[in-house]
Amino acid sequence: METRIVFHIDFDYFYAQCEEVRSPELRSKPVCVCVFSDRGGDSGAVATANYTARKYGAKSGIPISFAKKRLEERKDAVFLPVDFDYYTEMSEKAMEIIKNNADIFEYVGRDEAYLDVTKRVEANYKNASHLAQQIKNSIRDKIKLSCSIGISPNKLISKIASDFKKPDGLTVVEPNKIDAFLEPLKIRVIPGIGKKSEKRFSEMNLETIQDIKKLDVFTLNKEFGRKSGTYIYNAVRGIYNEPVKEREARIQYSKIMTLKKDSKDYQFLSENLTELCKEVHDVVKKNNRMFKSIGIHFVQSDLSNKSKSRMLRNPTLNLNELQKNATQLLKEALENQTITIRRLGVKVTELSEVQGQSDITNYF
Ligand code: DGT
Ligand code: CA
Ligand code: CA
């Protein structure tokens, strides 16, 4: 088998670090970046916290009020609202540097990416770790951000390795060190293994990756289903063959069509819209994304444009929900429509990664 060299790059405490870059006086303080809910007060959750705040137990996902309690003794603790536009801008700058150092660049989310660098480092691990160090230096010099990088022959091990030593880590796992690296680790380091599977393993008295290796593939398949069972069986052995696939950062998926005839008839338009939704949904699903905002777009017969969109309560990847909302928007848009429509489009924005264990093998 030809051997590849894959990087996983993950920015450290990303939102909170962006805030530190903007306001360097925050660096010495505990910082929590919060999604305040519209109920007001301290209701809402912490999106992320810097490492000073984490020492006190403030971290992603906990209620803001808990974080405040845990940080009570730190009078200098700072709680800031999220500013996604600013984080996106920071991310774009850093990703530009990263992209220029990759043979194949795969964007995963605002704060992480996979790179295949096999060609440019001539499949040599020493060259690879030099390259990684250069990327880290360059992102630090130009954007003032720190990141952690994992290097190995595949995406799975590199992802685990980037998380191994944080912040500002660089972890290289050469092919002959894979077993030694993985075996002592807790099984939850494997992407897709959540609290639920961890608990099941723990009931069988299995804690580390080494422990899981005692299970044969039939037992795992019986316990987790064939797809997930096989994934886990391979993962604990460091086997994961999905290649790094070219993928750019994206803020929307959309599809627009010219109608067979200009029209303002709801029935005719909604049939076309339903089909468009299906096409957009296929692409979104293939890219493992969820969306939170849905929009429709008209090019009218006089070539003027009209659009309408709405924000959902929660991110979704459900086709039905997309179609339902899009046709609802269509109905509203047609309410006082005088001119006919020539082209019809649908788009989804506010994208996020699909997370959780709904399909473990779709994790990457
Ligand atoms: P780390 O561990 O140094 O990589 O820390 P982060 O904060 O970069 O954590 P990571 O890579 O898991 O997530 C990247 C960003 O995603 C993070 O800055 C905020 C956001 N995020 C992560 N977990 C949550 C969560 O539970 N809720 C919300 N709203 N956002 C989250
Ligand atoms: Ca991160
Ligand atoms: Ca991340």
GROMACS .gro file of C-alpha atoms and ligand atoms in nm:
model
  397
    1MET     CA    1   0.000   0.000   0.000
    2GLU     CA    2   0.135   0.344  -0.087
    3THR     CA    3   0.181   0.553   0.219
    4ARG     CA    4   0.032   0.898   0.261
    5ILE     CA    5   0.109   1.183   0.496
    6VAL     CA    6  -0.199   1.358   0.630
    7PHE     CA    7  -0.222   1.662   0.861
    8HIS     CA    8  -0.514   1.752   1.079
    9ILE     CA    9  -0.496   2.116   1.188
   10ASP     CA   10  -0.720   2.246   1.465
   11PHE     CA   11  -0.708   2.601   1.605
   12ASP     CA   12  -0.684   2.616   1.983
   13TYR     CA   13  -0.985   2.739   2.188
   14PHE     CA   14  -1.086   2.905   1.865
   15TYR     CA   15  -1.358   3.161   1.940
   16ALA     CA   16  -1.195   3.262   2.267
   17GLN     CA   17  -0.854   3.291   2.106
   18CYS     CA   18  -0.997   3.514   1.835
   19GLU     CA   19  -1.127   3.740   2.112
   20GLU     CA   20  -0.779   3.747   2.268
   21VAL     CA   21  -0.630   3.850   1.936
   22ARG     CA   22  -0.874   4.139   1.910
   23SER     CA   23  -0.820   4.243   2.273
   24PRO     CA   24  -0.478   4.126   2.395
   25GLU     CA   25  -0.551   4.238   2.752
   26LEU     CA   26  -0.781   3.932   2.773
   27ARG     CA   27  -0.487   3.693   2.752
   28SER     CA   28  -0.426   3.686   3.125
   29LYS     CA   29  -0.795   3.650   3.214
   30PRO     CA   30  -1.046   3.365   3.205
   31VAL     CA   31  -1.254   3.417   2.889
   32CYS     CA   32  -1.586   3.250   2.804
   33VAL     CA   33  -1.748   3.307   2.467
   34CYS     CA   34  -2.121   3.267   2.512
   35VAL     CA   35  -2.433   3.211   2.306
   36PHE     CA   36  -2.680   3.417   2.507
   37SER     CA   37  -3.032   3.295   2.441
   38ASP     CA   38  -3.311   3.542   2.368
   39ARG     CA   39  -3.462   3.483   2.712
   40GLY     CA   40  -3.221   3.743   2.845
   41GLY     CA   41  -3.004   3.750   3.154
   42ASP     CA   42  -2.751   3.470   3.180
   43SER     CA   43  -2.960   3.211   2.998
   44GLY     CA   44  -2.766   3.038   2.723
   45ALA     CA   45  -2.455   2.825   2.692
   46VAL     CA   46  -2.080   2.865   2.673
   47ALA     CA   47  -1.957   2.806   2.316
   48THR     CA   48  -1.596   2.783   2.424
   49ALA     CA   49  -1.356   2.904   2.690
   50ASN     CA   50  -0.986   2.979   2.698
   51TYR     CA   51  -0.754   2.749   2.890
   52THR     CA   52  -0.745   2.973   3.197
   53ALA     CA   53  -1.123   2.948   3.227
   54ARG     CA   54  -1.112   2.571   3.159
   55LYS     CA   55  -0.896   2.525   3.469
   56TYR     CA   56  -1.200   2.627   3.669
   57GLY     CA   57  -1.430   2.391   3.481
   58ALA     CA   58  -1.581   2.644   3.241
   59LYS     CA   59  -1.610   2.476   2.900
   60SER     CA   60  -1.815   2.427   2.580
   61GLY     CA   61  -2.176   2.338   2.627
   62ILE     CA   62  -2.232   2.428   2.992
   63PRO     CA   63  -2.488   2.692   3.093
   64ILE     CA   64  -2.348   3.043   3.129
   65SER     CA   65  -2.475   3.059   3.487
   66PHE     CA   66  -2.270   2.746   3.578
   67ALA     CA   67  -1.961   2.896   3.423
   68LYS     CA   68  -2.012   3.214   3.623
   69LYS     CA   69  -2.043   3.014   3.941
   70ARG     CA   70  -1.729   2.814   3.869
   71LEU     CA   71  -1.539   3.134   3.800
   72GLU     CA   72  -1.680   3.318   4.098
   73GLU     CA   73  -1.343   3.369   4.263
   74ARG     CA   74  -1.202   3.520   3.942
   75LYS     CA   75  -1.328   3.874   3.950
   76ASP     CA   76  -1.144   3.935   3.622
   77ALA     CA   77  -1.338   3.666   3.429
   78VAL     CA   78  -1.488   3.790   3.102
   79PHE     CA   79  -1.806   3.667   2.933
   80LEU     CA   80  -1.842   3.776   2.573
   81PRO     CA   81  -2.116   3.716   2.317
   82VAL     CA   82  -2.021   3.519   2.002
   83ASP     CA   83  -1.923   3.718   1.695
   84PHE     CA   84  -1.935   3.463   1.414
   85ASP     CA   85  -1.857   3.709   1.136
   86TYR     CA   86  -1.529   3.800   1.301
   87TYR     CA   87  -1.435   3.434   1.364
   88THR     CA   88  -1.513   3.354   1.002
   89GLU     CA   89  -1.288   3.634   0.887
   90MET     CA   90  -1.003   3.508   1.109
   91SER     CA   91  -1.063   3.156   0.986
   92GLU     CA   92  -1.050   3.261   0.621
   93LYS     CA   93  -0.711   3.425   0.669
   94ALA     CA   94  -0.563   3.124   0.846
   95MET     CA   95  -0.713   2.879   0.597
   96GLU     CA   96  -0.556   3.071   0.311
   97ILE     CA   97  -0.211   3.003   0.459
   98ILE     CA   98  -0.296   2.640   0.521
   99LYS     CA   99  -0.434   2.586   0.173
  100ASN     CA  100  -0.115   2.716   0.017
  101ASN     CA  101   0.078   2.444   0.199
  102ALA     CA  102  -0.130   2.147   0.089
  103ASP     CA  103  -0.141   1.912  -0.209
  104ILE     CA  104  -0.504   1.849  -0.120
  105PHE     CA  105  -0.695   2.079   0.117
  106GLU     CA  106  -1.012   1.961   0.288
  107TYR     CA  107  -1.202   2.224   0.485
  108VAL     CA  108  -1.393   2.076   0.777
  109GLY     CA  109  -1.516   2.376   0.970
  110ARG     CA  110  -1.413   2.724   1.078
  111ASP     CA  111  -1.139   2.588   1.300
  112GLU     CA  112  -1.016   2.272   1.134
  113ALA     CA  113  -0.891   2.120   0.811
  114TYR     CA  114  -0.721   1.811   0.670
  115LEU     CA  115  -0.425   1.834   0.436
  116ASP     CA  116  -0.264   1.571   0.222
  117VAL     CA  117   0.101   1.676   0.188
  118THR     CA  118   0.249   1.348   0.064
  119LYS     CA  119   0.390   1.487  -0.260
  120ARG     CA  120   0.537   1.809  -0.129
  121VAL     CA  121   0.719   1.637   0.158
  122GLU     CA  122   0.819   1.343  -0.063
  123ALA     CA  123   0.648   1.102   0.176
  124ASN     CA  124   0.909   1.185   0.439
  125TYR     CA  125   0.805   1.238   0.801
  126LYS     CA  126   1.096   1.462   0.887
  127ASN     CA  127   1.006   1.697   0.604
  128ALA     CA  128   0.645   1.674   0.714
  129SER     CA  129   0.713   1.792   1.065
  130HIS     CA  130   0.922   2.080   0.931
  131LEU     CA  131   0.634   2.181   0.710
  132ALA     CA  132   0.393   2.163   1.003
  133GLN     CA  133   0.621   2.383   1.212
  134GLN     CA  134   0.640   2.634   0.926
  135ILE     CA  135   0.262   2.645   0.900
  136LYS     CA  136   0.231   2.700   1.274
  137ASN     CA  137   0.489   2.980   1.267
  138SER     CA  138   0.331   3.146   0.972
  139ILE     CA  139  -0.020   3.144   1.127
  140ARG     CA  140   0.123   3.277   1.451
  141ASP     CA  141   0.323   3.555   1.285
  142LYS     CA  142   0.055   3.673   1.047
  143ILE     CA  143  -0.266   3.614   1.240
  144LYS     CA  144  -0.148   3.566   1.599
  145LEU     CA  145  -0.336   3.238   1.633
  146SER     CA  146  -0.202   2.914   1.775
  147CYS     CA  147  -0.309   2.576   1.645
  148SER     CA  148  -0.240   2.209   1.705
  149ILE     CA  149  -0.137   1.970   1.430
  150GLY     CA  150  -0.150   1.592   1.408
  151ILE     CA  151   0.056   1.408   1.147
  152SER     CA  152   0.007   1.044   1.045
  153PRO     CA  153  -0.075   0.824   0.745
  154ASN     CA  154  -0.451   0.886   0.770
  155LYS     CA  155  -0.725   1.129   0.875
  156LEU     CA  156  -0.836   0.927   1.176
  157ILE     CA  157  -0.500   0.909   1.350
  158SER     CA  158  -0.414   1.269   1.259
  159LYS     CA  159  -0.739   1.389   1.412
  160ILE     CA  160  -0.662   1.202   1.733
  161ALA     CA  161  -0.303   1.329   1.724
  162SER     CA  162  -0.398   1.696   1.684
  163ASP     CA  163  -0.601   1.669   2.002
  164PHE     CA  164  -0.329   1.479   2.188
  165LYS     CA  165  -0.129   1.779   2.299
  166LYS     CA  166  -0.317   2.107   2.318
  167PRO     CA  167  -0.276   2.401   2.294
  168ASP     CA  168   0.004   2.466   2.045
  169GLY     CA  169   0.077   2.097   1.993
  170LEU     CA  170   0.254   1.907   1.718
  171THR     CA  171   0.219   1.529   1.733
  172VAL     CA  172   0.375   1.302   1.475
  173VAL     CA  173   0.268   0.937   1.454
  174GLU     CA  174   0.485   0.751   1.207
  175PRO     CA  175   0.345   0.428   1.061
  176ASN     CA  176   0.557   0.205   1.286
  177LYS     CA  177   0.441   0.392   1.599
  178ILE     CA  178   0.067   0.370   1.542
  179ASP     CA  179  -0.007   0.088   1.787
  180ALA     CA  180   0.214   0.233   2.058
  181PHE     CA  181   0.044   0.571   2.019
  182LEU     CA  182  -0.315   0.447   2.017
  183GLU     CA  183  -0.316   0.160   2.265
  184PRO     CA  184  -0.288   0.353   2.593
  185LEU     CA  185  -0.550   0.613   2.491
  186LYS     CA  186  -0.905   0.618   2.625
  187ILE     CA  187  -1.154   0.491   2.367
  188ARG     CA  188  -1.344   0.822   2.360
  189VAL     CA  189  -1.058   0.979   2.162
  190ILE     CA  190  -1.191   0.792   1.859
  191PRO     CA  191  -1.410   1.032   1.660
  192GLY     CA  192  -1.770   0.915   1.674
  193ILE     CA  193  -1.735   0.730   2.004
  194GLY     CA  194  -1.958   0.927   2.235
  195LYS     CA  195  -2.060   0.897   2.595
  196LYS     CA  196  -2.309   0.621   2.511
  197SER     CA  197  -2.064   0.382   2.350
  198GLU     CA  198  -1.808   0.466   2.612
  199LYS     CA  199  -2.050   0.360   2.880
  200ARG     CA  200  -2.126   0.033   2.704
  201PHE     CA  201  -1.758  -0.047   2.681
  202SER     CA  202  -1.704   0.052   3.040
  203GLU     CA  203  -1.978  -0.194   3.146
  204MET     CA  204  -1.768  -0.462   2.978
  205ASN     CA  205  -1.470  -0.328   3.176
  206LEU     CA  206  -1.301  -0.193   2.866
  207GLU     CA  207  -1.141   0.150   2.898
  208THR     CA  208  -0.850   0.185   2.656
  209ILE     CA  209  -0.802   0.123   2.287
  210GLN     CA  210  -0.581  -0.170   2.379
  211ASP     CA  211  -0.876  -0.322   2.570
  212ILE     CA  212  -1.107  -0.290   2.267
  213LYS     CA  213  -0.860  -0.478   2.053
  214LYS     CA  214  -0.952  -0.790   2.248
  215LEU     CA  215  -1.297  -0.785   2.088
  216ASP     CA  216  -1.341  -0.958   1.755
  217VAL     CA  217  -1.532  -0.793   1.473
  218PHE     CA  218  -1.838  -1.016   1.522
  219THR     CA  219  -1.883  -0.905   1.882
  220LEU     CA  220  -1.847  -0.540   1.782
  221ASN     CA  221  -2.091  -0.580   1.496
  222LYS     CA  222  -2.342  -0.746   1.724
  223GLU     CA  223  -2.307  -0.467   1.978
  224PHE     CA  224  -2.301  -0.165   1.745
  225GLY     CA  225  -2.434  -0.280   1.410
  226ARG     CA  226  -2.223  -0.383   1.115
  227LYS     CA  227  -2.123  -0.038   0.993
  228SER     CA  228  -2.020   0.109   1.327
  229GLY     CA  229  -1.881  -0.218   1.455
  230THR     CA  230  -1.649  -0.250   1.158
  231TYR     CA  231  -1.550   0.115   1.187
  232ILE     CA  232  -1.452   0.068   1.552
  233TYR     CA  233  -1.272  -0.261   1.480
  234ASN     CA  234  -1.056  -0.085   1.221
  235ALA     CA  235  -1.019   0.242   1.408
  236VAL     CA  236  -0.862   0.087   1.717
  237ARG     CA  237  -0.604  -0.066   1.483
  238GLY     CA  238  -0.539   0.272   1.322
  239ILE     CA  239  -0.697   0.164   0.996
  240TYR     CA  240  -0.894   0.431   0.813
  241ASN     CA  241  -0.872   0.464   0.438
  242GLU     CA  242  -1.087   0.765   0.346
  243PRO     CA  243  -0.865   0.996   0.139
  244VAL     CA  244  -0.837   1.369   0.200
  245LYS     CA  245  -1.088   1.518  -0.044
  246GLU     CA  246  -1.064   1.868  -0.188
  247ARG     CA  247  -1.320   2.086  -0.012
  248GLU     CA  248  -1.335   2.463   0.016
  249ALA     CA  249  -1.497   2.665   0.290
  250ARG     CA  250  -1.857   2.725   0.203
  251ILE     CA  251  -2.117   2.950   0.339
  252GLN     CA  252  -2.410   2.832   0.132
  253TYR     CA  253  -2.545   2.568  -0.101
  254SER     CA  254  -2.788   2.679  -0.364
  255LYS     CA  255  -2.951   2.577  -0.688
  256ILE     CA  256  -3.134   2.792  -0.938
  257MET     CA  257  -3.329   2.689  -1.249
  258THR     CA  258  -3.499   2.855  -1.543
  259LEU     CA  259  -3.863   2.751  -1.545
  260LYS     CA  260  -4.021   2.586  -1.849
  261LYS     CA  261  -4.255   2.885  -1.865
  262ASP     CA  262  -4.280   3.217  -1.680
  263SER     CA  263  -4.541   3.177  -1.410
  264LYS     CA  264  -4.683   3.294  -1.080
  265ASP     CA  265  -4.892   2.985  -1.025
  266TYR     CA  266  -4.830   2.837  -0.679
  267GLN     CA  267  -4.891   2.478  -0.786
  268PHE     CA  268  -4.650   2.494  -1.079
  269LEU     CA  269  -4.382   2.679  -0.883
  270SER     CA  270  -4.402   2.460  -0.577
  271GLU     CA  271  -4.351   2.145  -0.785
  272ASN     CA  272  -4.033   2.291  -0.925
  273LEU     CA  273  -3.925   2.417  -0.587
  274THR     CA  274  -3.972   2.075  -0.429
  275GLU     CA  275  -3.741   1.929  -0.692
  276LEU     CA  276  -3.481   2.204  -0.636
  277CYS     CA  277  -3.488   2.136  -0.264
  278LYS     CA  278  -3.413   1.773  -0.331
  279GLU     CA  279  -3.111   1.860  -0.543
  280VAL     CA  280  -2.971   2.104  -0.288
  281HIS     CA  281  -3.036   1.856  -0.010
  282ASP     CA  282  -2.842   1.582  -0.191
  283VAL     CA  283  -2.533   1.803  -0.209
  284VAL     CA  284  -2.564   1.922   0.150
  285LYS     CA  285  -2.597   1.565   0.270
  286LYS     CA  286  -2.301   1.448   0.066
  287ASN     CA  287  -2.093   1.719   0.231
  288ASN     CA  288  -2.210   1.618   0.577
  289ARG     CA  289  -2.361   1.956   0.655
  290MET     CA  290  -2.663   2.083   0.840
  291PHE     CA  291  -2.829   2.419   0.776
  292LYS     CA  292  -3.019   2.662   0.987
  293SER     CA  293  -3.140   2.912   0.732
  294ILE     CA  294  -3.352   2.852   0.421
  295GLY     CA  295  -3.411   3.098   0.139
  296ILE     CA  296  -3.588   3.115  -0.195
  297HIS     CA  297  -3.504   3.340  -0.484
  298PHE     CA  298  -3.695   3.466  -0.789
  299VAL     CA  299  -3.567   3.621  -1.106
  300GLN     CA  300  -3.882   3.786  -1.238
  301SER     CA  301  -3.981   3.830  -1.600
  302ASP     CA  302  -3.846   4.186  -1.606
  303LEU     CA  303  -3.518   4.038  -1.471
  304SER     CA  304  -3.558   4.202  -1.131
  305ASN     CA  305  -3.479   3.988  -0.827
  306LYS     CA  306  -3.675   3.898  -0.520
  307SER     CA  307  -3.580   3.679  -0.228
  308LYS     CA  308  -3.709   3.567   0.105
  309SER     CA  309  -3.553   3.362   0.380
  310ARG     CA  310  -3.613   3.236   0.727
  311MET     CA  311  -3.407   3.109   1.019
  312LEU     CA  312  -3.499   2.779   1.180
  313ARG     CA  313  -3.495   2.719   1.550
  314ASN     CA  314  -3.231   2.444   1.520
  315PRO     CA  315  -2.992   2.326   1.249
  316THR     CA  316  -3.135   2.041   1.043
  317LEU     CA  317  -3.055   1.814   0.750
  318ASN     CA  318  -3.409   1.702   0.699
  319LEU     CA  319  -3.538   1.718   0.340
  320ASN     CA  320  -3.900   1.744   0.449
  321GLU     CA  321  -3.830   2.041   0.668
  322LEU     CA  322  -3.645   2.208   0.382
  323GLN     CA  323  -3.933   2.150   0.141
  324LYS     CA  324  -4.196   2.256   0.392
  325ASN     CA  325  -4.019   2.581   0.474
  326ALA     CA  326  -3.934   2.659   0.114
  327THR     CA  327  -4.293   2.613  -0.004
  328GLN     CA  328  -4.415   2.821   0.289
  329LEU     CA  329  -4.179   3.099   0.181
  330LEU     CA  330  -4.308   3.061  -0.172
  331LYS     CA  331  -4.667   3.096  -0.055
  332GLU     CA  332  -4.579   3.412   0.138
  333ALA     CA  333  -4.379   3.556  -0.149
  334LEU     CA  334  -4.665   3.502  -0.394
  335GLU     CA  335  -4.920   3.680  -0.177
  336ASN     CA  336  -4.910   4.005  -0.370
  337GLN     CA  337  -4.711   3.893  -0.671
  338THR     CA  338  -4.812   4.076  -0.988
  339ILE     CA  339  -4.526   3.993  -1.222
  340THR     CA  340  -4.449   3.639  -1.342
  341ILE     CA  341  -4.134   3.450  -1.244
  342ARG     CA  342  -3.870   3.333  -1.488
  343ARG     CA  343  -3.608   3.164  -1.271
  344LEU     CA  344  -3.652   3.003  -0.933
  345GLY     CA  345  -3.387   2.921  -0.674
  346VAL     CA  346  -3.340   2.780  -0.329
  347LYS     CA  347  -3.048   2.814  -0.093
  348VAL     CA  348  -2.948   2.701   0.253
  349THR     CA  349  -2.703   2.892   0.475
  350GLU     CA  350  -2.581   2.898   0.836
  351LEU     CA  351  -2.409   2.567   0.773
  352SER     CA  352  -2.265   2.347   1.042
  353GLU     CA  353  -2.099   2.010   1.056
  354VAL     CA  354  -2.308   1.707   1.125
  355GLN     CA  355  -2.211   1.593   1.471
  356GLY     CA  356  -2.301   1.311   1.703
  357GLN     CA  357  -2.332   0.944   1.647
  358SER     CA  358  -2.623   0.923   1.410
  359ASP     CA  359  -2.388   0.762   1.165
  360ILE     CA  360  -2.049   0.695   1.306
  361THR     CA  361  -1.886   0.622   0.971
  362ASN     CA  362  -2.001   0.954   0.830
  363TYR     CA  363  -1.802   1.131   1.093
  364PHE     CA  364  -1.529   1.269   0.871
  365DGT     P1  365  -0.975   2.327   2.156
  365DGT     O1  366  -1.002   2.210   2.245
  365DGT     O2  367  -0.856   2.406   2.202
  365DGT     O3  368  -0.968   2.292   2.011
  365DGT     O4  369  -1.098   2.426   2.178
  365DGT     P2  370  -1.204   2.479   2.075
  365DGT     O5  371  -1.286   2.583   2.146
  365DGT     O6  372  -1.141   2.525   1.948
  365DGT     O7  373  -1.294   2.353   2.056
  365DGT     P3  374  -1.336   2.271   1.928
  365DGT     O8  375  -1.225   2.257   1.831
  365DGT     O9  376  -1.399   2.147   1.980
  365DGT    O10  377  -1.453   2.361   1.866
  365DGT     C1  378  -1.429   2.471   1.781
  365DGT     C2  379  -1.532   2.580   1.804
  365DGT    O11  380  -1.662   2.526   1.795
  365DGT     C3  381  -1.524   2.642   1.945
  365DGT    O12  382  -1.435   2.749   1.955
  365DGT     C4  383  -1.665   2.681   1.972
  365DGT     C5  384  -1.748   2.584   1.893
  365DGT     N1  385  -1.806   2.484   1.984
  365DGT     C6  386  -1.749   2.369   2.029
  365DGT     N2  387  -1.830   2.304   2.113
  365DGT     C7  388  -1.942   2.379   2.122
  365DGT     C8  389  -2.066   2.365   2.195
  365DGT    O13  390  -2.089   2.270   2.270
  365DGT     N3  391  -2.159   2.466   2.176
  365DGT     C9  392  -2.137   2.572   2.091
  365DGT     N4  393  -2.232   2.665   2.077
  365DGT     N5  394  -2.023   2.587   2.023
  365DGT    C10  395  -1.927   2.494   2.038
  366CA      CA  396  -1.030   2.386   1.810
  367CA      CA  397  -1.235   2.163   1.608
   0.00000   0.00000   0.00000
